[in-house]
Short mmCIF file of C-alpha atoms and ligand atoms in Angstrom, two decimals:
data_model
loop_
_atom_site.label_atom_id
_atom_site.label_comp_id
_atom_site.label_asym_id
_atom_site.label_seq_id
_atom_site.Cartn_x
_atom_site.Cartn_y
_atom_site.Cartn_z
CA UNK A 1257 -0.10 0.00 0.28
CA UNK A 1258 1.56 3.48 -0.73
CA UNK A 1259 0.00 7.24 -1.31
CA UNK A 1260 0.44 10.89 -0.44
CA UNK A 1261 -0.82 13.30 2.39
CA UNK A 1262 -0.17 16.88 2.31
CA UNK A 1263 -1.25 19.20 5.17
CA UNK A 1264 -0.55 23.06 5.59
CA UNK A 1265 -0.40 24.37 9.17
CA UNK A 1266 0.42 27.58 10.75
CA UNK A 1267 2.53 28.93 13.68
CA UNK A 1268 1.22 30.28 16.52
CA UNK A 1269 1.99 33.25 18.79
CA UNK A 1270 1.71 32.85 22.86
CA UNK A 1271 -0.53 35.39 24.68
CA UNK A 1272 0.28 33.60 27.77
CA UNK A 1273 3.66 31.90 27.67
CA UNK A 1274 4.44 28.12 28.26
CA UNK A 1275 7.90 28.02 29.49
CA UNK A 1276 8.92 24.93 31.58
CA UNK A 1277 8.27 20.99 31.41
CA UNK A 1278 8.09 17.69 32.74
CA UNK A 1279 8.07 14.03 31.74
CA UNK A 1280 7.34 13.60 28.45
CA UNK A 1281 6.94 17.02 27.25
CA UNK A 1282 4.07 18.20 29.30
CA UNK A 1283 3.58 21.73 30.45
CA UNK A 1284 4.69 23.40 33.94
CA UNK A 1285 1.69 25.45 33.33
CA UNK A 1286 -1.13 26.37 31.08
CA UNK A 1287 -0.78 28.51 27.37
CA UNK A 1288 -2.93 30.13 25.56
CA UNK A 1289 -2.08 31.10 22.01
CA UNK A 1290 -3.55 32.93 18.67
CA UNK A 1291 -2.72 30.98 15.52
CA UNK A 1292 -1.41 32.70 12.69
CA UNK A 1293 -2.90 33.03 9.11
CA UNK A 1294 0.16 33.41 6.96
CA UNK A 1295 3.53 31.64 8.33
CA UNK A 1296 2.77 28.43 7.48
CA UNK A 1297 4.44 24.59 6.96
CA UNK A 1298 3.39 22.65 4.29
CA UNK A 1299 4.31 19.29 4.55
CA UNK A 1300 4.07 16.28 2.46
CA UNK A 1301 4.29 12.32 3.38
CA UNK A 1302 4.53 9.72 1.04
CA UNK A 1303 4.28 6.95 2.36
CA UNK A 1304 4.67 2.92 1.68
CA UNK A 1305 4.01 0.11 3.78
CA UNK A 1306 6.90 -2.48 3.95
CA UNK A 1307 5.97 -5.84 5.91
CA UNK A 1308 9.46 -7.19 6.18
CA UNK A 1309 11.32 -4.05 7.74
CA UNK A 1310 11.57 -3.77 11.57
CA UNK A 1311 12.96 0.32 11.79
CA UNK A 1312 10.81 3.25 9.95
CA UNK A 1313 12.83 4.11 6.57
CA UNK A 1314 13.02 8.14 6.04
CA UNK A 1315 13.94 10.55 3.77
CA UNK A 1316 13.59 14.22 4.49
CA UNK A 1317 13.71 17.55 2.23
CA UNK A 1318 13.31 20.94 3.51
CA UNK A 1319 12.89 23.49 0.21
CA UNK A 1320 13.11 20.42 -1.76
CA UNK A 1321 17.02 19.87 -0.37
CA UNK A 1322 18.31 16.93 1.97
CA UNK A 1323 18.18 18.37 5.32
CA UNK A 1324 20.47 16.19 7.59
CA UNK A 1325 19.97 17.63 10.93
CA UNK A 1326 16.11 18.06 10.42
CA UNK A 1327 16.07 14.45 9.32
CA UNK A 1328 17.93 13.06 12.29
CA UNK A 1329 15.30 14.98 14.66
CA UNK A 1330 12.12 13.59 12.67
CA UNK A 1331 14.07 10.29 12.62
CA UNK A 1332 13.95 9.94 16.81
CA UNK A 1333 10.65 11.81 16.98
CA UNK A 1334 9.10 8.84 14.58
CA UNK A 1335 10.79 5.95 17.04
CA UNK A 1336 9.52 7.67 19.71
CA UNK A 1337 5.97 7.24 18.49
CA UNK A 1338 6.39 3.73 17.68
CA UNK A 1339 5.62 2.85 21.26
CA UNK A 1340 2.27 4.25 20.55
CA UNK A 1341 2.05 2.84 16.69
CA UNK A 1342 3.98 0.04 16.28
CA UNK A 1343 2.62 0.30 12.51
CA UNK A 1344 5.32 3.21 11.95
CA UNK A 1345 8.46 0.66 12.12
CA UNK A 1346 6.98 -0.55 8.97
CA UNK A 1347 6.66 2.17 6.95
CA UNK A 1348 8.91 3.99 3.92
CA UNK A 1349 8.39 7.76 4.05
CA UNK A 1350 9.44 10.68 2.21
CA UNK A 1351 8.71 13.92 3.75
CA UNK A 1352 9.25 16.88 2.02
CA UNK A 1353 8.37 20.33 4.24
CA UNK A 1354 8.79 24.08 3.20
CA UNK A 1355 7.87 27.33 4.94
CA UNK A 1356 5.86 30.27 3.88
CA UNK A 1357 8.27 32.31 5.57
CA UNK A 1358 11.92 32.62 4.81
CA UNK A 1359 13.99 29.91 6.35
CA UNK A 1360 15.77 31.30 9.71
CA UNK A 1361 13.25 34.39 9.67
CA UNK A 1362 13.39 34.30 13.48
CA UNK A 1363 9.90 32.93 13.24
CA UNK A 1364 9.43 29.81 15.56
CA UNK A 1365 8.80 27.18 12.87
CA UNK A 1366 8.91 24.18 15.09
CA UNK A 1367 4.70 24.77 15.77
CA UNK A 1368 4.04 25.04 12.37
CA UNK A 1369 6.55 22.30 11.35
CA UNK A 1370 5.38 19.63 13.88
CA UNK A 1371 1.87 20.49 13.90
CA UNK A 1372 2.01 19.85 9.77
CA UNK A 1373 3.78 16.63 10.78
CA UNK A 1374 1.41 15.12 13.15
CA UNK A 1375 -1.46 15.81 11.39
CA UNK A 1376 0.25 14.26 8.20
CA UNK A 1377 1.73 11.09 10.04
CA UNK A 1378 -1.98 10.70 11.53
CA UNK A 1379 -3.77 10.60 8.35
CA UNK A 1380 -1.08 8.27 6.88
CA UNK A 1381 -1.47 5.90 10.14
CA UNK A 1382 -5.35 6.03 9.70
CA UNK A 1383 -4.76 5.18 5.98
CA UNK A 1384 -2.59 2.49 6.71
CA UNK A 1385 -4.27 0.81 9.64
CA UNK A 1386 -8.12 1.28 8.09
CA UNK A 1387 -9.13 2.96 11.59
CA UNK A 1388 -11.00 6.38 11.15
CA UNK A 1389 -11.15 8.58 13.59
CA UNK A 1390 -14.28 11.36 14.23
CA UNK A 1391 -13.07 14.61 13.61
CA UNK A 1392 -12.66 15.91 17.16
CA UNK A 1393 -10.52 12.57 18.18
CA UNK A 1394 -8.25 13.06 14.90
CA UNK A 1395 -7.17 16.62 16.02
CA UNK A 1396 -6.71 15.83 19.62
CA UNK A 1397 -4.78 12.96 18.54
CA UNK A 1398 -2.73 15.20 16.14
CA UNK A 1399 -2.14 17.80 19.27
CA UNK A 1400 -1.07 15.05 21.24
CA UNK A 1401 1.49 13.80 18.81
CA UNK A 1402 2.54 17.22 17.68
CA UNK A 1403 3.29 18.08 21.51
CA UNK A 1404 5.52 15.13 21.62
CA UNK A 1405 7.90 16.90 18.94
CA UNK A 1406 7.55 20.63 20.37
CA UNK A 1407 4.92 21.98 23.02
CA UNK A 1408 3.95 24.97 21.23
CA UNK A 1409 3.01 22.54 18.23
CA UNK A 1410 0.05 21.16 19.90
CA UNK A 1411 -1.53 24.32 20.02
CA UNK A 1412 -1.22 25.30 15.98
CA UNK A 1413 -3.70 22.08 15.14
CA UNK A 1414 -6.70 24.67 15.93
CA UNK A 1415 -7.12 27.91 14.71
CA UNK A 1416 -8.66 31.19 16.37
CA UNK A 1417 -7.38 31.17 20.39
CA UNK A 1418 -6.02 28.08 21.90
CA UNK A 1419 -5.27 26.47 25.23
CA UNK A 1420 -2.80 23.74 26.29
CA UNK A 1421 -2.32 22.85 29.83
CA UNK A 1422 -4.69 21.63 32.84
CA UNK A 1423 -6.10 25.00 33.62
CA UNK A 1424 -8.40 25.63 37.03
CA UNK A 1425 -11.88 25.93 36.29
CA UNK A 1426 -11.91 24.49 32.85
CA UNK A 1427 -12.16 20.64 33.18
CA UNK A 1428 -11.95 19.47 29.32
CA UNK A 1429 -8.55 21.50 29.33
CA UNK A 1430 -5.43 18.83 29.90
CA UNK A 1431 -1.62 18.67 29.56
CA UNK A 1432 -1.06 16.06 26.64
CA UNK A 1433 -3.32 17.93 24.21
CA UNK A 1434 -4.71 21.62 23.22
CA UNK A 1435 -8.02 22.92 22.78
CA UNK A 1436 -9.62 25.80 21.30
CA UNK A 1437 -11.25 28.50 23.30
CA UNK A 1438 -14.81 27.67 22.94
CA UNK A 1439 -16.58 30.67 24.83
CA UNK A 1440 -17.59 33.50 22.47
CA UNK A 1441 -15.21 35.81 21.11
CA UNK A 1442 -15.59 39.68 21.11
CA UNK A 1443 -15.61 41.23 17.67
CA UNK A 1444 -12.32 42.97 18.40
CA UNK A 1445 -10.61 39.80 19.00
CA UNK A 1446 -11.96 38.16 15.73
CA UNK A 1447 -9.35 40.14 13.96
CA UNK A 1448 -6.15 40.40 15.22
CA UNK A 1449 -3.16 41.32 13.51
CA UNK A 1450 0.36 40.62 14.06
CA UNK A 1451 2.80 42.61 12.98
CA UNK A 1452 6.40 40.30 13.11
CA UNK A 1453 9.44 42.59 13.27
CA UNK A 1454 12.58 40.78 12.42
CA UNK A 1455 14.86 41.90 14.59
CA UNK A 1456 17.85 39.45 14.47
CA UNK A 1457 17.04 36.23 12.27
CA UNK A 1458 19.72 34.52 13.52
CA UNK A 1459 19.65 30.97 15.24
CA UNK A 1460 19.21 31.26 19.27
CA UNK A 1461 21.67 31.31 21.41
CA UNK A 1462 20.05 29.37 24.17
CA UNK A 1463 17.31 26.79 22.34
CA UNK A 1464 13.75 26.77 23.84
CA UNK A 1465 14.37 22.99 25.11
CA UNK A 1466 17.69 24.20 27.14
CA UNK A 1467 15.35 27.13 28.35
CA UNK A 1468 12.36 24.82 29.67
CA UNK A 1469 15.19 22.77 31.34
CA UNK A 1470 16.49 25.85 33.20
CA UNK A 1471 13.26 26.79 34.33
CA UNK A 1472 13.68 23.45 37.04
CA UNK A 1473 16.07 25.55 39.15
CA UNK A 1474 14.62 28.79 38.70
CA UNK A 1475 13.46 30.28 42.18
CA UNK A 1476 10.59 32.13 40.92
CA UNK A 1477 8.94 28.91 38.72
CA UNK A 1478 6.26 27.93 41.16
CA UNK A 1479 4.89 31.51 41.49
CA UNK A 1480 5.61 31.88 37.68
CA UNK A 1481 3.23 29.05 37.01
CA UNK A 1482 0.36 29.80 39.22
CA UNK A 1483 0.44 33.49 37.90
CA UNK A 1484 0.42 31.95 33.93
CA UNK A 1485 -2.92 30.10 35.04
CA UNK A 1486 -4.08 33.21 36.38
CA UNK A 1487 -3.19 34.64 33.26
CA UNK A 1488 -5.20 32.14 31.24
CA UNK A 1489 -7.96 31.99 33.33
CA UNK A 1490 -8.10 36.07 32.54
CA UNK A 1491 -7.80 36.03 29.60
CA UNK A 1492 -10.85 33.99 28.76
CA UNK A 1493 -12.73 36.75 30.43
CA UNK A 1494 -10.77 39.41 28.22
CA UNK A 1495 -11.08 37.64 25.02
CA UNK A 1496 -15.34 37.57 25.71
CA UNK A 1497 -15.78 41.27 27.28
CA UNK A 1498 -13.63 42.87 24.69
CA UNK A 1499 -11.44 44.40 27.63
CA UNK A 1500 -8.01 45.79 25.18
CA UNK A 1501 -6.74 47.56 28.31
CA UNK A 1502 -6.14 44.41 30.08
CA UNK A 1503 -5.65 42.42 27.16
CA UNK A 1504 -2.37 44.90 26.32
CA UNK A 1505 -1.62 44.76 30.43
CA UNK A 1506 -1.80 40.83 30.01
CA UNK A 1507 0.29 40.23 27.06
CA UNK A 1508 3.13 42.56 27.87
CA UNK A 1509 4.07 41.18 31.00
CA UNK A 1510 3.89 37.52 29.60
CA UNK A 1511 6.34 38.65 27.11
CA UNK A 1512 8.83 40.35 29.54
CA UNK A 1513 8.13 37.98 32.31
CA UNK A 1514 9.26 35.06 30.01
CA UNK A 1515 12.46 37.23 29.35
CA UNK A 1516 12.85 37.83 32.93
CA UNK A 1517 12.89 34.34 33.90
CA UNK A 1518 15.53 33.81 31.24
CA UNK A 1519 17.82 36.21 33.00
CA UNK A 1520 16.72 34.81 36.41
CA UNK A 1521 17.72 31.33 35.76
CA UNK A 1522 20.87 29.95 36.86
CA UNK A 1523 22.94 30.28 34.55
CA UNK A 1524 20.89 33.37 33.39
CA UNK A 1525 21.19 34.44 29.78
CA UNK A 1526 19.54 37.40 27.72
CA UNK A 1527 18.08 37.08 24.35
CA UNK A 1528 16.66 40.82 23.91
CA UNK A 1529 18.91 43.12 21.84
CA UNK A 1530 18.95 46.77 21.61
CA UNK A 1531 16.85 46.73 18.92
CA UNK A 1532 14.14 45.01 20.81
CA UNK A 1533 14.15 47.71 23.58
CA UNK A 1534 14.04 50.21 21.16
CA UNK A 1535 10.83 48.66 19.51
CA UNK A 1536 9.19 48.21 22.78
CA UNK A 1537 9.83 51.68 23.83
CA UNK A 1538 8.31 53.08 20.62
CA UNK A 1539 5.48 51.39 21.02
CA UNK A 1540 4.73 52.43 24.45
CA UNK A 1541 5.40 56.05 23.43
CA UNK A 1542 3.04 55.53 20.30
CA UNK A 1543 0.38 53.70 22.49
CA UNK A 1544 0.49 56.80 24.96
CA UNK A 1545 0.69 59.52 22.62
CA UNK A 1546 -2.12 58.31 20.34
CA UNK A 1547 -4.23 56.02 22.29
CA UNK A 1548 -4.30 53.27 19.75
CA UNK A 1549 -4.16 49.62 21.39
CA UNK A 1550 -1.26 48.53 20.35
CA UNK A 1551 0.87 45.69 22.22
CA UNK A 1552 4.07 44.07 21.66
CA UNK A 1553 4.90 40.44 22.71
CA UNK A 1554 7.83 38.29 22.21
CA UNK A 1555 9.07 34.87 21.52
CA UNK A 1556 11.87 32.96 23.19
CA UNK A 1557 14.12 35.58 20.90
CA UNK A 1558 14.65 38.98 19.71
CA UNK A 1559 12.29 39.55 17.46
CA UNK A 1560 8.75 41.26 18.32
CA UNK A 1561 5.27 40.28 17.31
CA UNK A 1562 2.72 43.62 16.95
CA UNK A 1563 -0.33 42.78 18.21
CA UNK A 1564 -3.72 45.20 17.14
CA UNK A 1565 -7.32 44.91 16.02
CA UNK A 1566 -7.31 45.05 12.11
CA UNK A 1567 -9.27 48.68 12.12
CA UNK A 1568 -5.76 50.18 12.95
CA UNK A 1569 -3.54 48.34 10.23
CA UNK A 1570 -3.04 51.61 7.97
CA UNK A 1571 -1.69 53.38 11.41
CA UNK A 1572 0.45 50.64 12.54
CA UNK A 1573 1.94 50.00 9.02
CA UNK A 1574 2.83 53.86 9.19
CA UNK A 1575 4.42 53.67 12.22
CA UNK A 1576 6.44 50.24 10.82
CA UNK A 1577 8.27 52.30 8.13
CA UNK A 1578 8.63 55.32 9.95
CA UNK A 1579 10.18 54.51 13.16
CA UNK A 1580 10.14 50.81 13.76
CA UNK A 1581 12.12 49.48 10.77
CA UNK A 1582 15.54 51.07 11.03
CA UNK A 1583 15.56 48.34 14.18
CA UNK A 1584 14.84 45.49 11.76
CA UNK A 1585 17.35 43.11 10.05
CA UNK A 1586 17.32 43.58 6.42
CA UNK A 1587 14.31 46.28 6.68
CA UNK A 1588 12.44 43.04 7.55
CA UNK A 1589 9.09 42.31 8.65
CA UNK A 1590 5.97 39.96 8.10
CA UNK A 1591 2.37 40.93 7.77
CA UNK A 1592 0.35 37.94 9.61
CA UNK A 1593 -2.90 37.61 11.76
CA UNK A 1594 -5.35 35.58 13.17
CA UNK A 1595 -5.65 32.18 11.21
CA UNK A 1596 -8.46 28.97 10.77
CA UNK A 1597 -5.96 26.69 11.64
CA UNK A 1598 -4.86 23.71 9.64
CA UNK A 1599 -6.01 22.46 5.77
CA UNK A 1600 -5.42 19.06 4.45
CA UNK A 1601 -4.14 19.60 1.00
CA UNK A 1602 -6.56 17.33 -1.36
CA UNK A 1603 -4.70 18.20 -4.43
CA UNK A 1604 -1.80 16.37 -4.59
CA UNK A 1605 -0.63 18.01 -7.71
O1 PMV B 2583 7.56 24.84 21.63
P1 PMV B 2583 8.84 25.09 22.45
O2 PMV B 2583 9.37 24.10 23.15
O3 PMV B 2583 9.60 25.70 21.45
O4 PMV B 2583 8.54 26.38 23.24
C1 PMV B 2583 7.82 27.29 23.12
C2 PMV B 2583 7.86 28.40 24.18
C3 PMV B 2583 7.61 30.04 24.02
O5 PMV B 2583 7.31 29.79 22.04
C4 PMV B 2583 8.42 31.05 24.50
C5 PMV B 2583 6.13 30.09 24.21
C6 PMV B 2583 4.93 29.51 23.80
O6 PMV B 2583 4.19 29.00 24.67
O7 PMV B 2583 4.93 29.46 22.45
#
């Protein structure tokens, strides 16, 4: 048996950050993200089933080129998944992946990469085993498999606002899979924009795995995990009541806390750069002067995400071009916004 599966899956930006993990990539605190629209990974898996083989066979292309590092990471991931799905070891897989955003643009590609991969892999597993899940169970399991590759990827299998991690008062939420936020979303949050300012596109000095690890000895860890849970709970109310002021406070506090935790790790480290700080300063000044509800957030790196309601796009574009692009590498920024989640590509070309 052979065939091909292709999925397209977006990246996401955490409003409440996941930072710290335990066990098999389970989060120490719940996180809440907004799924993006344009920053996508498309992954095709050509598969065949070989009953005489005992270990998965894999070849991997990124942008049509072999990539030994990614292939190795993917191979180990597949081997880990054979405990759950023994049939993986009988598969011969040719995986081919590409991003819509430039490679090393500073966008966290692991969320879109592992969600596209997990969705594709689960489609292959269903096809080969002949055991089909219903839609809910398919996406829950894809989220679970994506999580094992990269924690934040668990959230990218859903569109809109998504929570991953046990949260007081929300019995459905779990540490193993993400869930879409199903409370009503105020219109102002249904059309959020995200302009991503690339301050530095280079690979991070300290990767997120090492960063999560350092939370185990961080003296502020316990209180941080409680704060994140409170923020996730409160963010549900904010998303429903449209309170932009509180949204801004939570989102910016989350971004700065993430980096404060890095600085307070043992050993401490710093991923913010001069350009990051200059942009943050100007965003605050602009908000003060114009009363336009623009805020910033950060990933585990120096690049800045600007979040704002779609109706202010012209003013923010103007601000970026006038005052912020000079802090960006090769005058680079990516225009994105809230998205609907992954899609299965049915035209296999
Ligand atoms: O999924 P990871 O292991 O790359 O961790 C992501 C961590 C942050 O991007 C900083 C926060 C988050 O919740 O996405």
